[in-house]
Amino acid sequence: MTKLWMCTALVLTFVSLGQAQTAAATPPMGWNSWNHFACKVTAADIRAAADAIASNGMKQAGYTYVNIDDCWQGKRDAQGNIRANQRFGDMKALADYVHSKGLKIGIYSSPGPKTCAGYEGSYRHEEQDAKQYAAWGVDYLKYDWCHTSTQEAKASYANIRAALDAAGRPIVLSICEWGTAKPWLWGQEVGGNLWRTTGDINDRWGGKQKWPDGSCCSNGVLGILDQQVGLQSYAGPGHWNDPDMLEVGNGGMTDVEYRTHFSLWALLAAPLIAGNDLRNMRPQIHDILTNKEVIAVDQDALGREGERVAKNGELEVWAKQLKDGSRAVILLNRGESEQEITANWEDLGYPATLSGAVRDLWDHKDLGKKTGKFSARVAPHGVVMVTVKP
Ligand code: GLA
């Protein structure tokens, strides 16, 4: 290799790594159509979501991406260009509308010939589709994994990243491979900004269960949570583990459980992609989604993912290191009755003699200085979430 070529290659590597990192320096925040609208989604629903985010305090709380999931696609034209279906119409106009609200727009495709819902996929049209998304003004691509039996995961995602880069618009790449090929091991290398670590989330509390037909698996919040254990070292600025989108407000869980779901996702430095109908949101749901103290844990600039640091049956302690040396701590009660849970400083990586100022992030109250440990009574399926500041 000549020196000039080596220099050019180095510069290009830094530029592309730099792009990926600035694109998602903290976990992406936004909204996605799938968990509530699934295949019934229309352009009007996307506009309404953008209107809501821009006017209900979510934008100020950090929600930026308005993401269209599956089912927007129509047929390709005679030149092979992808077109939206009748429910969507003019995609450039839709992107312009979302941008006019000071927000960004995301789109969805799959490396297979068909998407998971059977719409047109990007197989053998990767460059053409990437150019089309860039021309529409798309800022984020969720790239799924259905109908890909002849394809290799890492190569497929590298392929679309190259196509997006060649299209010349910075586009966040969300790898939706469900964790099967362990994307945490190669997702960053191929320029992915986030990667799903599990199958789809379901709007329910419990663990991983087989579907009624015996196939694997339906994931409630706890099922997804347990699959995050051990993955924390793979996350960091520009490249995040994605335990799937939020179900907060979709009706299958209690408000206590939704608060727990949101708290845990923030501690995991997960992308916070709301998935409820933002036009009809109870105040309790709005308060969960816009809790700025909890969101600050998710968005902390150090970019550490939190982890489980103690477990005693149904009682768990989760902790995340923050940039200022504090810890965010969750006392989680998975059980069916109220219990006292204790976080020991030594489990947080602090000496037992340390005095730390404890603040409750849901009650928005300082709880005073504690030495060695912090205990609280926690409701069934609930959390107490605090920060501890030395
Ligand atoms: C897969 C993905 C989901 C959603 C659907 C759409 O199941 O994992 O998040 O995008 O496809 O068909």
Coordinates of N, CA and C in Angstrom, one line a residue, residues 114-296:
K114 N -38.9 -9.0 0.1 CA -40.2 -8.5 0.7 C -39.9 -8.1 2.2
T115 N -40.6 -7.2 2.7 CA -40.5 -6.9 4.1 C -41.3 -7.9 5.0
C116 N -41.2 -7.7 6.3 CA -41.9 -8.6 7.2 C -43.4 -8.7 6.9
A117 N -44.0 -7.5 6.5 CA -45.4 -7.5 6.3 C -45.7 -7.8 4.8
G118 N -44.7 -8.2 4.0 CA -45.0 -8.6 2.6 C -44.9 -7.5 1.6
Y119 N -44.5 -6.3 2.0 CA -44.3 -5.2 1.1 C -43.0 -5.3 0.4
E120 N -42.8 -4.4 -0.6 CA -41.5 -4.4 -1.4 C -40.3 -4.2 -0.5
G121 N -39.3 -5.1 -0.6 CA -38.1 -4.9 0.1 C -37.0 -4.4 -0.8
S122 N -35.8 -4.2 -0.3 CA -34.7 -3.6 -1.0 C -33.7 -4.5 -1.7
Y123 N -34.0 -5.8 -1.7 CA -33.1 -6.8 -2.3 C -32.8 -6.4 -3.8
R124 N -31.5 -6.2 -4.1 CA -30.9 -5.9 -5.4 C -31.4 -4.5 -5.8
H125 N -31.9 -3.7 -4.9 CA -32.2 -2.3 -5.2 C -31.6 -1.4 -4.1
E126 N -30.6 -1.9 -3.4 CA -30.1 -1.1 -2.2 C -29.6 0.3 -2.6
E127 N -28.8 0.4 -3.6 CA -28.3 1.7 -4.0 C -29.4 2.7 -4.4
Q128 N -30.3 2.1 -5.2 CA -31.4 2.9 -5.8 C -32.3 3.4 -4.6
D129 N -32.6 2.5 -3.7 CA -33.4 2.9 -2.6 C -32.7 3.9 -1.7
A130 N -31.5 3.7 -1.4 CA -30.7 4.7 -0.6 C -30.8 6.1 -1.2
K131 N -30.6 6.1 -2.5 CA -30.6 7.4 -3.2 C -32.0 8.0 -3.1
Q132 N -33.0 7.2 -3.3 CA -34.4 7.7 -3.2 C -34.7 8.2 -1.8
Y133 N -34.3 7.5 -0.7 CA -34.5 8.0 0.6 C -33.8 9.4 0.8
A134 N -32.5 9.4 0.3 CA -31.8 10.7 0.5 C -32.5 11.8 -0.3
A135 N -33.0 11.5 -1.5 CA -33.7 12.5 -2.3 C -35.0 13.0 -1.5
W136 N -35.7 12.1 -0.9 CA -36.9 12.5 -0.1 C -36.5 13.3 1.1
G137 N -35.3 13.1 1.6 CA -34.9 13.8 2.9 C -34.9 13.0 4.1
V138 N -34.8 11.7 3.9 CA -34.9 10.7 5.1 C -33.6 10.8 5.9
D139 N -33.8 10.7 7.2 CA -32.7 10.9 8.2 C -32.4 9.6 8.9
Y140 N -33.2 8.6 8.8 CA -33.1 7.4 9.7 C -33.7 6.2 8.9
L141 N -33.0 5.1 8.9 CA -33.5 3.9 8.2 C -33.5 2.7 9.2
K142 N -34.7 2.1 9.4 CA -34.7 0.9 10.1 C -34.7 -0.2 9.1
Y143 N -33.8 -1.1 9.2 CA -33.6 -2.2 8.1 C -33.8 -3.5 8.8
D144 N -34.8 -4.2 8.4 CA -35.3 -5.4 9.0 C -34.6 -6.6 8.5
W145 N -35.2 -7.8 8.8 CA -34.4 -9.1 8.4 C -35.3 -10.2 7.9
C146 N -36.6 -9.9 7.4 CA -37.4 -10.9 6.9 C -37.0 -11.3 5.5
H147 N -37.4 -12.6 5.1 CA -37.1 -13.1 3.7 C -35.7 -12.9 3.3
T148 N -34.8 -13.3 4.1 CA -33.3 -13.2 3.9 C -32.6 -14.5 3.9
S149 N -33.3 -15.6 3.6 CA -32.6 -16.9 3.9 C -31.4 -17.1 3.0
T150 N -31.2 -16.4 1.9 CA -30.0 -16.6 1.1 C -28.9 -15.5 1.5
Q151 N -29.2 -14.7 2.5 CA -28.2 -13.6 2.8 C -27.5 -13.8 4.1
E152 N -26.4 -13.1 4.2 CA -25.6 -13.1 5.4 C -25.8 -11.8 6.1
A153 N -26.0 -11.8 7.4 CA -26.5 -10.6 8.0 C -25.4 -9.5 8.0
K154 N -24.2 -9.7 8.4 CA -23.2 -8.7 8.5 C -23.0 -8.0 7.1
A155 N -22.9 -8.9 6.1 CA -22.7 -8.3 4.7 C -23.9 -7.5 4.2
S156 N -25.1 -7.9 4.6 CA -26.3 -7.2 4.2 C -26.4 -5.8 4.8
Y157 N -26.0 -5.7 6.0 CA -26.1 -4.4 6.7 C -24.9 -3.5 6.2
A158 N -23.7 -4.1 6.0 CA -22.6 -3.4 5.5 C -23.0 -2.8 4.1
N159 N -23.7 -3.6 3.3 CA -24.1 -3.2 2.0 C -25.0 -2.0 2.0
I160 N -26.0 -2.0 2.9 CA -26.9 -0.9 2.9 C -26.2 0.4 3.5
R161 N -25.3 0.2 4.5 CA -24.6 1.3 5.0 C -23.8 2.0 3.9
A162 N -23.1 1.2 3.1 CA -22.3 1.7 1.9 C -23.2 2.5 1.0
A163 N -24.4 1.9 0.7 CA -25.3 2.6 -0.2 C -25.8 3.9 0.4
L164 N -26.1 3.9 1.7 CA -26.6 5.2 2.3 C -25.4 6.2 2.3
D165 N -24.2 5.8 2.6 CA -23.1 6.7 2.6 C -22.9 7.3 1.2
A166 N -23.0 6.4 0.2 CA -22.8 6.9 -1.2 C -23.9 7.8 -1.6
A167 N -25.1 7.7 -1.0 CA -26.2 8.6 -1.4 C -26.0 10.0 -0.8
G168 N -25.0 10.2 0.1 CA -24.6 11.5 0.4 C -25.4 12.3 1.5
R169 N -26.3 11.6 2.2 CA -27.1 12.3 3.2 C -26.8 11.5 4.5
P170 N -26.5 12.2 5.6 CA -26.3 11.4 6.9 C -27.6 10.7 7.3
I171 N -27.6 9.4 7.4 CA -28.8 8.7 7.7 C -28.4 7.7 8.8
V172 N -29.1 7.7 9.9 CA -28.9 6.8 11.0 C -29.3 5.4 10.6
L173 N -28.5 4.4 10.8 CA -28.9 3.0 10.4 C -29.3 2.2 11.7
S174 N -30.5 1.8 11.7 CA -31.1 0.9 12.7 C -31.2 -0.5 12.2
I175 N -30.3 -1.3 12.8 CA -30.2 -2.7 12.4 C -31.3 -3.5 13.1
C176 N -32.2 -4.1 12.4 CA -33.3 -4.8 13.0 C -33.2 -6.3 12.7
E177 N -32.2 -7.0 13.3 CA -31.9 -8.4 12.9 C -32.3 -9.3 14.1
W178 N -32.9 -8.7 15.1 CA -33.5 -9.5 16.2 C -32.5 -10.2 17.1
G179 N -31.2 -9.9 16.9 CA -30.2 -10.5 17.8 C -29.8 -11.9 17.4
T180 N -30.3 -12.5 16.3 CA -30.0 -13.9 16.0 C -28.6 -14.1 15.7
A181 N -28.0 -13.2 14.9 CA -26.6 -13.3 14.5 C -25.7 -12.4 15.4
K182 N -26.1 -12.2 16.6 CA -25.4 -11.4 17.6 C -24.8 -10.0 17.0
P183 N -25.7 -9.2 16.5 CA -25.2 -7.9 15.9 C -24.4 -7.0 16.8
W184 N -24.5 -7.2 18.1 CA -23.6 -6.4 19.0 C -22.1 -6.7 18.7
L185 N -21.8 -7.9 18.1 CA -20.4 -8.2 17.8 C -19.9 -7.5 16.5
W186 N -20.8 -7.1 15.6 CA -20.3 -6.5 14.4 C -21.1 -5.3 13.9
G187 N -22.1 -4.9 14.7 CA -23.0 -3.8 14.3 C -22.2 -2.5 14.1
Q188 N -21.3 -2.2 15.1 CA -20.6 -1.0 15.0 C -19.6 -1.0 13.8
E189 N -19.0 -2.1 13.6 CA -18.0 -2.3 12.5 C -18.7 -2.0 11.1
V190 N -19.9 -2.4 10.9 CA -20.6 -2.1 9.6 C -21.3 -0.8 9.6
G191 N -21.1 0.0 10.6 CA -21.7 1.4 10.6 C -23.1 1.4 11.1
G192 N -23.6 0.5 11.8 CA -24.9 0.5 12.4 C -24.9 1.4 13.6
N193 N -25.9 2.2 13.8 CA -26.0 3.1 15.0 C -26.8 2.5 16.2
L194 N -27.6 1.5 15.8 CA -28.3 0.7 16.9 C -28.6 -0.6 16.3
W195 N -28.8 -1.6 17.1 CA -29.2 -2.9 16.7 C -30.1 -3.6 17.7
R196 N -31.1 -4.1 17.1 CA -32.1 -4.9 18.0 C -31.3 -6.1 18.6
T197 N -31.6 -6.3 19.9 CA -30.9 -7.5 20.5 C -31.9 -8.7 20.7
T198 N -33.2 -8.5 20.4 CA -34.2 -9.5 20.6 C -35.2 -9.5 19.6
G199 N -36.1 -10.5 19.6 CA -37.3 -10.5 18.8 C -38.2 -9.3 19.3
D200 N -39.4 -9.2 18.7 CA -40.3 -8.1 18.9 C -40.8 -8.0 20.4
I201 N -40.9 -6.8 20.8 CA -41.5 -6.6 22.1 C -43.0 -6.7 22.0
N202 N -43.6 -7.2 23.1 CA -45.1 -7.3 23.2 C -45.5 -6.4 24.3
D203 N -46.7 -5.9 24.2 CA -47.2 -4.9 25.2 C -47.7 -5.7 26.4
R204 N -46.8 -6.3 27.1 CA -47.1 -7.0 28.3 C -45.9 -7.1 29.3
W205 N -46.2 -7.4 30.5 CA -45.2 -7.3 31.6 C -44.2 -8.5 31.6
G206 N -44.7 -9.7 31.3 CA -43.9 -10.9 31.7 C -42.7 -11.3 30.9
G207 N -42.3 -12.5 31.1 CA -41.0 -13.0 30.5 C -41.3 -13.5 29.1
K208 N -40.2 -14.2 28.6 CA -40.2 -14.7 27.3 C -41.1 -16.0 27.3
Q209 N -42.0 -16.1 26.3 CA -42.9 -17.3 26.3 C -43.0 -17.7 24.8
K210 N -43.3 -19.1 24.7 CA -43.5 -19.6 23.3 C -44.9 -19.1 22.9
W211 N -45.0 -18.9 21.6 CA -46.3 -18.5 21.0 C -47.3 -19.7 21.1
P212 N -48.6 -19.5 21.0 CA -49.5 -20.6 21.1 C -49.2 -21.8 20.1
D213 N -48.6 -21.5 18.9 CA -48.3 -22.5 18.0 C -46.9 -23.2 18.3
G214 N -46.3 -22.9 19.4 CA -45.1 -23.5 19.8 C -43.8 -22.9 19.3
S215 N -43.9 -21.9 18.4 CA -42.7 -21.2 17.9 C -42.2 -20.2 18.9
C216 N -41.0 -19.8 18.8 CA -40.4 -18.9 19.8 C -40.4 -17.4 19.3
C217 N -40.6 -16.5 20.0 CA -41.1 -16.3 21.3 C -41.7 -15.0 21.4
S218 N -42.6 -14.8 22.3 CA -43.2 -13.6 22.6 C -42.5 -13.0 23.8
N219 N -42.1 -11.7 23.7 CA -41.3 -11.1 24.8 C -42.1 -10.0 25.5
G220 N -42.3 -10.1 26.7 CA -42.8 -9.0 27.5 C -41.6 -8.2 28.0
V221 N -41.9 -7.2 28.8 CA -40.8 -6.3 29.3 C -39.7 -7.1 30.0
L222 N -40.1 -8.0 30.9 CA -39.1 -8.8 31.6 C -38.3 -9.7 30.7
G223 N -39.0 -10.3 29.7 CA -38.4 -11.2 28.8 C -37.3 -10.5 28.0
I224 N -37.6 -9.3 27.6 CA -36.6 -8.5 26.9 C -35.5 -8.1 27.8
L225 N -35.8 -7.6 29.0 CA -34.8 -7.2 30.0 C -33.8 -8.3 30.3
D226 N -34.2 -9.5 30.5 CA -33.3 -10.5 30.8 C -32.3 -10.8 29.7
Q227 N -32.8 -10.5 28.5 CA -31.9 -10.8 27.3 C -30.8 -9.7 27.1
Q228 N -30.9 -8.6 28.0 CA -29.9 -7.6 27.8 C -28.7 -7.8 28.7
V229 N -28.8 -8.8 29.7 CA -27.7 -9.0 30.6 C -26.5 -9.5 29.9
G230 N -25.4 -8.8 30.1 CA -24.1 -9.2 29.5 C -23.8 -8.4 28.2
L231 N -24.7 -7.6 27.7 CA -24.5 -6.9 26.5 C -24.0 -5.5 26.7
Q232 N -23.9 -5.1 27.9 CA -23.6 -3.6 28.2 C -22.3 -3.1 27.6
S233 N -21.3 -4.0 27.5 CA -20.0 -3.5 27.0 C -20.0 -3.1 25.5
Y234 N -21.1 -3.6 24.8 CA -21.1 -3.3 23.3 C -21.7 -2.0 23.0
A235 N -22.3 -1.3 23.9 CA -23.0 0.0 23.6 C -22.0 1.1 23.9
G236 N -22.2 2.2 23.2 CA -21.4 3.4 23.4 C -21.9 4.5 22.4
P237 N -21.3 5.7 22.5 CA -21.7 6.8 21.7 C -21.7 6.4 20.2
G238 N -22.8 6.5 19.5 CA -22.9 6.2 18.1 C -23.3 4.8 17.8
H239 N -23.3 3.9 18.8 CA -23.7 2.5 18.5 C -24.3 1.9 19.8
W240 N -25.6 1.6 19.7 CA -26.4 1.3 20.9 C -27.1 -0.1 20.7
N241 N -27.1 -0.8 21.8 CA -28.0 -2.0 21.9 C -29.5 -1.5 21.9
D242 N -30.3 -2.2 21.1 CA -31.7 -1.7 21.0 C -32.7 -2.8 21.5
P243 N -33.2 -2.7 22.7 CA -34.1 -3.7 23.2 C -35.5 -3.6 22.7
D244 N -35.7 -2.9 21.6 CA -37.0 -2.6 20.9 C -37.7 -1.4 21.4
M245 N -38.7 -1.0 20.7 CA -39.4 0.3 20.9 C -40.3 0.2 22.1
L246 N -40.7 1.4 22.6 CA -41.5 1.5 23.8 C -42.9 1.1 23.5
E247 N -43.5 0.4 24.5 CA -45.0 0.1 24.5 C -45.7 1.1 25.4
V248 N -45.0 2.0 26.1 CA -45.7 2.9 27.0 C -46.9 3.5 26.4
G249 N -48.1 3.3 27.1 CA -49.3 3.9 26.7 C -50.2 3.1 25.7
N250 N -49.7 1.9 25.3 CA -50.5 1.1 24.4 C -51.6 0.3 25.0
G251 N -51.7 0.3 26.3 CA -52.9 -0.3 26.9 C -52.7 -1.7 27.5
G252 N -51.6 -2.4 27.3 CA -51.5 -3.8 27.8 C -50.9 -3.9 29.2
M253 N -50.4 -2.8 29.7 CA -49.8 -2.8 31.0 C -50.3 -1.7 31.9
T254 N -50.1 -1.8 33.2 CA -50.5 -0.8 34.1 C -49.5 0.4 34.0
D255 N -50.0 1.5 34.6 CA -49.1 2.7 34.6 C -47.8 2.4 35.4
V256 N -47.9 1.7 36.5 CA -46.7 1.3 37.2 C -45.7 0.5 36.3
E257 N -46.3 -0.4 35.6 CA -45.4 -1.2 34.7 C -44.8 -0.4 33.6
Y258 N -45.6 0.5 33.0 CA -45.1 1.4 32.0 C -43.9 2.3 32.5
R259 N -44.1 2.7 33.8 CA -43.0 3.5 34.4 C -41.8 2.7 34.6
T260 N -42.0 1.4 34.9 CA -40.8 0.5 35.1 C -40.1 0.3 33.7
H261 N -41.0 0.0 32.7 CA -40.5 -0.2 31.3 C -39.6 1.0 30.9
F262 N -40.1 2.2 31.1 CA -39.4 3.4 30.7 C -38.1 3.6 31.5
S263 N -38.2 3.4 32.8 CA -37.0 3.6 33.6 C -35.9 2.6 33.2
L264 N -36.3 1.4 33.0 CA -35.3 0.4 32.6 C -34.6 0.7 31.3
W265 N -35.5 1.1 30.3 CA -34.9 1.4 29.0 C -33.9 2.6 29.1
A266 N -34.3 3.5 29.9 CA -33.4 4.7 30.1 C -32.0 4.2 30.8
L267 N -32.1 3.3 31.7 CA -30.9 2.9 32.4 C -30.1 2.0 31.4
L268 N -30.7 1.4 30.5 CA -30.0 0.6 29.5 C -29.4 1.4 28.4
A269 N -29.6 2.7 28.4 CA -29.2 3.6 27.3 C -29.8 3.1 26.0
A270 N -31.0 2.8 26.1 CA -31.7 2.3 24.9 C -32.3 3.4 24.1
P271 N -32.4 3.2 22.8 CA -33.1 4.2 22.0 C -34.5 4.4 22.6
L272 N -35.0 5.6 22.8 CA -36.3 5.8 23.4 C -37.2 6.2 22.2
I273 N -37.8 5.2 21.6 CA -38.7 5.4 20.5 C -40.1 5.0 21.0
A274 N -40.9 6.1 21.2 CA -42.3 5.9 21.7 C -43.1 5.2 20.6
G275 N -44.1 4.5 21.0 CA -44.9 3.7 20.0 C -46.4 3.7 20.3
N276 N -46.8 4.8 21.0 CA -48.3 4.9 21.3 C -48.9 5.9 20.4
D277 N -50.3 6.0 20.5 CA -51.0 7.0 19.7 C -50.9 8.4 20.5
L278 N -50.1 9.3 19.9 CA -49.8 10.5 20.6 C -50.9 11.5 20.6
R279 N -51.9 11.2 19.8 CA -53.1 12.1 19.7 C -54.0 11.9 20.9
N280 N -54.0 10.7 21.5 CA -54.9 10.3 22.6 C -54.0 9.8 23.7
M281 N -53.4 10.7 24.5 CA -52.5 10.2 25.5 C -53.0 10.7 26.9
R282 N -53.2 9.8 27.8 CA -53.5 10.2 29.1 C -52.4 11.0 29.8
P283 N -52.7 12.0 30.7 CA -51.6 12.8 31.3 C -50.6 11.9 32.0
Q284 N -51.0 10.7 32.6 CA -50.0 9.9 33.2 C -49.0 9.3 32.3
I285 N -49.5 9.0 31.0 CA -48.6 8.5 30.0 C -47.6 9.6 29.5
H286 N -48.2 10.8 29.3 CA -47.4 11.9 28.9 C -46.3 12.2 30.0
D287 N -46.6 12.1 31.3 CA -45.6 12.4 32.3 C -44.5 11.3 32.3
I288 N -44.9 10.1 32.0 CA -43.8 9.0 31.9 C -42.9 9.4 30.7
L289 N -43.5 9.6 29.6 CA -42.6 9.8 28.4 C -41.8 11.0 28.4
T290 N -42.2 12.0 29.2 CA -41.5 13.3 29.2 C -40.8 13.6 30.6
N291 N -40.5 12.5 31.4 CA -39.8 12.7 32.6 C -38.3 13.1 32.3
K292 N -38.0 14.4 32.4 CA -36.7 14.8 31.9 C -35.5 14.2 32.8
E293 N -35.8 14.0 34.1 CA -34.7 13.4 34.9 C -34.4 12.0 34.5
V294 N -35.4 11.2 34.1 CA -35.2 9.9 33.6 C -34.5 9.9 32.2
I295 N -35.0 10.8 31.4 CA -34.4 10.9 30.0 C -33.0 11.3 30.1
A296 N -32.6 12.1 31.1 CA -31.2 12.6 31.2 C -30.3 11.4 31.5

